[in-house]
Short mmCIF file of C-alpha atoms in Angstrom, two decimals:
data_model
loop_
_atom_site.label_atom_id
_atom_site.label_comp_id
_atom_site.label_asym_id
_atom_site.label_seq_id
_atom_site.Cartn_x
_atom_site.Cartn_y
_atom_site.Cartn_z
CA UNK A 1 39.77 30.04 -46.00
CA UNK A 2 37.90 27.80 -43.53
CA UNK A 3 39.56 24.55 -44.55
CA UNK A 4 39.27 21.42 -42.45
CA UNK A 5 41.42 18.39 -43.09
CA UNK A 6 41.14 14.83 -41.88
CA UNK A 7 43.77 12.17 -41.68
CA UNK A 8 43.80 9.45 -42.73
CA UNK A 9 41.29 9.54 -45.55
CA UNK A 10 40.99 5.79 -45.49
CA UNK A 11 42.05 3.17 -42.97
CA UNK A 12 41.72 -0.58 -42.77
CA UNK A 13 42.40 -2.30 -39.48
CA UNK A 14 41.98 -5.62 -37.79
CA UNK A 15 39.26 -6.26 -35.26
CA UNK A 16 40.38 -5.40 -31.75
CA UNK A 17 42.83 -2.70 -32.68
CA UNK A 18 42.45 1.02 -32.08
CA UNK A 19 42.37 3.66 -34.76
CA UNK A 20 42.98 7.38 -34.40
CA UNK A 21 41.49 9.92 -36.78
CA UNK A 22 42.72 13.49 -36.81
CA UNK A 23 40.70 16.56 -37.67
CA UNK A 24 42.51 19.85 -38.23
CA UNK A 25 41.33 23.36 -38.95
CA UNK A 26 44.01 24.73 -41.25
CA UNK A 27 43.34 28.44 -41.31
CA UNK A 28 41.15 29.25 -38.37
CA UNK A 29 40.80 28.48 -34.70
CA UNK A 30 38.13 25.93 -34.02
CA UNK A 31 36.79 26.31 -30.52
CA UNK A 32 34.21 23.66 -31.26
CA UNK A 33 34.52 20.58 -33.40
CA UNK A 34 31.93 17.97 -34.17
CA UNK A 35 32.27 14.31 -35.04
CA UNK A 36 29.73 12.60 -37.26
CA UNK A 37 29.23 9.09 -38.44
CA UNK A 38 27.62 8.30 -41.76
CA UNK A 39 26.40 4.91 -42.88
CA UNK A 40 26.09 4.17 -46.59
CA UNK A 41 23.35 6.17 -48.25
CA UNK A 42 22.30 7.67 -44.94
CA UNK A 43 22.49 11.04 -43.30
CA UNK A 44 25.08 12.24 -40.85
CA UNK A 45 24.64 11.18 -37.26
CA UNK A 46 26.22 13.47 -34.72
CA UNK A 47 28.38 11.48 -32.33
CA UNK A 48 29.85 14.17 -30.11
CA UNK A 49 30.65 17.82 -29.72
CA UNK A 50 34.19 18.65 -28.79
CA UNK A 51 35.19 21.91 -27.15
CA UNK A 52 38.82 22.88 -26.86
CA UNK A 53 40.25 22.14 -23.45
CA UNK A 54 37.21 20.37 -22.07
CA UNK A 55 35.57 16.98 -22.22
CA UNK A 56 33.52 16.12 -25.22
CA UNK A 57 29.76 15.95 -25.04
CA UNK A 58 28.45 12.71 -26.46
CA UNK A 59 25.09 12.14 -28.05
CA UNK A 60 22.75 9.63 -26.56
CA UNK A 61 23.68 6.10 -27.46
CA UNK A 62 27.30 6.86 -28.33
CA UNK A 63 29.79 5.01 -26.14
CA UNK A 64 32.30 7.53 -24.87
CA UNK A 65 34.73 4.82 -23.80
CA UNK A 66 34.73 3.40 -27.28
CA UNK A 67 34.95 6.66 -29.18
CA UNK A 68 37.55 8.74 -27.39
CA UNK A 69 37.65 12.37 -28.38
CA UNK A 70 40.45 14.76 -27.55
CA UNK A 71 40.43 18.44 -28.47
CA UNK A 72 43.76 19.53 -27.08
CA UNK A 73 44.30 22.58 -29.24
CA UNK A 74 42.32 25.12 -31.19
CA UNK A 75 43.23 23.45 -34.44
CA UNK A 76 43.19 19.76 -33.68
CA UNK A 77 40.66 17.23 -32.49
CA UNK A 78 41.16 13.48 -32.56
CA UNK A 79 38.73 10.60 -32.54
CA UNK A 80 40.07 7.25 -31.39
CA UNK A 81 37.97 4.19 -32.07
CA UNK A 82 39.09 1.75 -29.41
CA UNK A 83 38.95 -2.01 -29.84
CA UNK A 84 37.35 -1.60 -33.22
CA UNK A 85 34.93 -4.19 -34.53
CA UNK A 86 33.41 -4.68 -37.97
CA UNK A 87 30.25 -2.86 -36.91
CA UNK A 88 32.37 0.25 -36.36
CA UNK A 89 33.13 0.34 -40.07
CA UNK A 90 31.74 3.60 -41.35
CA UNK A 91 32.49 6.99 -42.81
CA UNK A 92 33.56 9.41 -40.09
CA UNK A 93 33.32 13.13 -40.75
CA UNK A 94 34.45 15.98 -38.59
CA UNK A 95 33.44 19.59 -38.74
CA UNK A 96 34.58 22.75 -37.03
CA UNK A 97 33.18 26.10 -36.04
CA UNK A 98 35.27 29.19 -36.43
CA UNK A 99 35.68 30.57 -32.91
CA UNK A 100 36.67 33.94 -34.26
CA UNK A 101 33.18 34.58 -35.49
CA UNK A 102 31.69 34.54 -32.04
CA UNK A 103 28.61 32.82 -30.73
CA UNK A 104 26.25 35.10 -32.60
CA UNK A 105 27.52 33.92 -35.95
CA UNK A 106 25.75 31.72 -38.41
CA UNK A 107 26.57 28.56 -36.54
CA UNK A 108 28.14 27.42 -39.76
CA UNK A 109 30.27 24.33 -39.63
CA UNK A 110 33.11 23.60 -42.00
CA UNK A 111 33.44 19.95 -42.85
CA UNK A 112 36.43 17.76 -43.38
CA UNK A 113 36.61 15.32 -46.31
CA UNK A 114 35.85 12.32 -44.14
CA UNK A 115 37.64 9.11 -43.14
CA UNK A 116 36.55 5.74 -44.37
CA UNK A 117 37.14 3.14 -41.65
CA UNK A 118 36.99 -0.54 -42.50
CA UNK A 119 37.41 -3.06 -39.71
CA UNK A 120 38.17 -6.59 -40.82
CA UNK B 1 12.78 19.38 -30.66
CA UNK B 2 14.34 20.40 -33.90
CA UNK B 3 13.89 18.18 -36.90
CA UNK B 4 14.42 18.33 -40.63
CA UNK B 5 12.45 16.48 -43.26
CA UNK B 6 13.56 15.96 -46.82
CA UNK B 7 10.59 14.19 -48.39
CA UNK B 8 12.36 13.10 -51.55
CA UNK B 9 14.95 10.38 -51.08
CA UNK B 10 15.89 10.20 -54.72
CA UNK B 11 15.27 12.60 -57.60
CA UNK B 12 16.23 12.20 -61.25
CA UNK B 13 16.23 15.11 -63.66
CA UNK B 14 17.48 15.66 -67.16
CA UNK B 15 20.45 17.89 -67.74
CA UNK B 16 19.25 21.42 -68.36
CA UNK B 17 16.01 20.93 -66.50
CA UNK B 18 15.08 22.91 -63.44
CA UNK B 19 15.43 21.45 -59.97
CA UNK B 20 13.72 21.89 -56.65
CA UNK B 21 14.69 19.93 -53.56
CA UNK B 22 12.31 20.15 -50.66
CA UNK B 23 13.17 20.74 -47.04
CA UNK B 24 10.82 21.24 -44.11
CA UNK B 25 11.97 21.97 -40.60
CA UNK B 26 10.48 21.94 -37.16
CA UNK B 27 11.68 24.58 -34.73
CA UNK B 28 10.00 27.04 -32.39
CA UNK B 29 11.73 30.13 -33.66
CA UNK B 30 13.58 31.14 -36.78
CA UNK B 31 16.46 28.74 -37.12
CA UNK B 32 19.66 28.93 -39.05
CA UNK B 33 19.16 26.94 -42.25
CA UNK B 34 21.75 25.36 -44.48
CA UNK B 35 22.04 23.34 -47.62
CA UNK B 36 25.09 21.14 -48.08
CA UNK B 37 26.15 18.98 -51.00
CA UNK B 38 28.15 15.78 -50.73
CA UNK B 39 29.83 14.01 -53.62
CA UNK B 40 30.49 10.28 -53.23
CA UNK B 41 33.13 9.55 -50.63
CA UNK B 42 33.60 13.21 -49.85
CA UNK B 43 32.82 15.60 -47.04
CA UNK B 44 30.13 18.24 -47.15
CA UNK B 45 30.32 21.52 -49.00
CA UNK B 46 28.12 24.43 -48.03
CA UNK B 47 25.88 25.63 -50.84
CA UNK B 48 24.09 28.39 -49.00
CA UNK B 49 22.74 29.46 -45.65
CA UNK B 50 19.95 31.56 -44.18
CA UNK B 51 20.06 33.44 -40.94
CA UNK B 52 17.80 36.44 -41.36
CA UNK B 53 16.87 39.14 -43.83
CA UNK B 54 16.03 38.47 -47.44
CA UNK B 55 14.22 35.17 -47.63
CA UNK B 56 15.67 34.34 -51.03
CA UNK B 57 19.25 33.26 -50.59
CA UNK B 58 21.78 32.89 -53.36
CA UNK B 59 24.47 30.27 -53.08
CA UNK B 60 27.32 28.80 -55.01
CA UNK B 61 27.07 26.83 -58.23
CA UNK B 62 23.93 28.66 -59.29
CA UNK B 63 21.79 27.38 -56.42
CA UNK B 64 19.26 29.42 -54.49
CA UNK B 65 16.87 28.69 -51.67
CA UNK B 66 13.80 30.40 -50.34
CA UNK B 67 12.84 30.53 -46.68
CA UNK B 68 9.10 30.39 -46.16
CA UNK B 69 8.20 30.80 -42.53
CA UNK B 70 4.51 30.04 -43.07
CA UNK B 71 5.38 26.69 -44.59
CA UNK B 72 8.43 25.96 -42.42
CA UNK B 73 10.28 25.28 -45.62
CA UNK B 74 13.66 26.03 -47.12
CA UNK B 75 13.58 24.55 -50.60
CA UNK B 76 16.64 24.49 -52.80
CA UNK B 77 16.36 25.42 -56.46
CA UNK B 78 18.43 25.59 -59.57
CA UNK B 79 17.09 26.78 -62.92
CA UNK B 80 19.25 24.52 -65.09
CA UNK B 81 20.92 21.40 -63.77
CA UNK B 82 24.34 20.27 -64.96
CA UNK B 83 25.56 16.68 -64.95
CA UNK B 84 28.12 17.65 -62.31
CA UNK B 85 25.31 18.47 -59.89
CA UNK B 86 24.66 14.78 -59.35
CA UNK B 87 25.31 14.28 -55.65
CA UNK B 88 23.66 13.97 -52.26
CA UNK B 89 22.04 17.09 -50.88
CA UNK B 90 21.45 17.68 -47.21
CA UNK B 91 19.32 20.30 -45.56
CA UNK B 92 20.28 21.20 -42.00
CA UNK B 93 18.92 23.36 -39.23
CA UNK B 94 20.77 24.89 -36.31
CA UNK B 95 19.57 26.92 -33.38
CA UNK B 96 21.06 30.38 -32.84
CA UNK B 97 23.70 30.86 -30.19
CA UNK B 98 25.82 28.56 -28.13
CA UNK B 99 27.75 25.63 -29.50
CA UNK B 100 24.70 24.42 -31.28
CA UNK B 101 24.75 21.32 -33.29
CA UNK B 102 23.26 20.97 -36.71
CA UNK B 103 20.38 18.64 -37.32
CA UNK B 104 20.50 17.10 -40.76
CA UNK B 105 17.75 15.80 -42.95
CA UNK B 106 17.99 12.35 -44.43
CA UNK B 107 19.31 13.71 -47.69
CA UNK B 108 18.15 13.70 -51.30
CA UNK B 109 20.17 11.88 -53.88
CA UNK B 110 20.13 13.68 -57.21
CA UNK B 111 20.76 11.83 -60.44
CA UNK B 112 21.14 13.75 -63.70
CA UNK B 113 20.36 12.18 -67.03
CA UNK B 114 22.27 13.44 -70.08
#
């Protein structure tokens, strides 16, 4: 149980194009999903918190118009990198909290396998 | 503000040797504490977690961690390391309640010599 998938696992795109990354909770309802960015040999940097049916909350310094997040259902959140540039190349990881556990739970997040984005 | 410090960026051990990865946190109350492992190009897998109760927590793959409130530490240990344990290890802290985000340490890269 508690499986999170991401699609695609790897994407290469040209500068100026937009790329959409999907994050799905396969066997639980994810009321909250998180999007992280990870640079090589570095830790995870939280980009935004996504709650189902509401606008995402972005961390300071993250451009919300560039990184569009949609959490339209309890099992799907998407991250769209708009007008991508080479500096957006990174490893993007999503995670999800199981809403069925309630707010008093461990606050555990289940992580997807990540998406490697390369912008040429 | 919450913060997590992993003092060791890189650790190398011999296969079969014991391992201890250090983690110190900063938080006003007792936080939720986690250890995750990440293999190259992969997402994160939860090794173990601490919320309350017994301060010695057992996890998967033979790992354990001990919460020490007086030292604000949550060090990860394994008595005998296997070559397959080579990976990046992240300690994380989360505050109870709400939609709380996790704050990750910088990570410790573990290399295992045969």
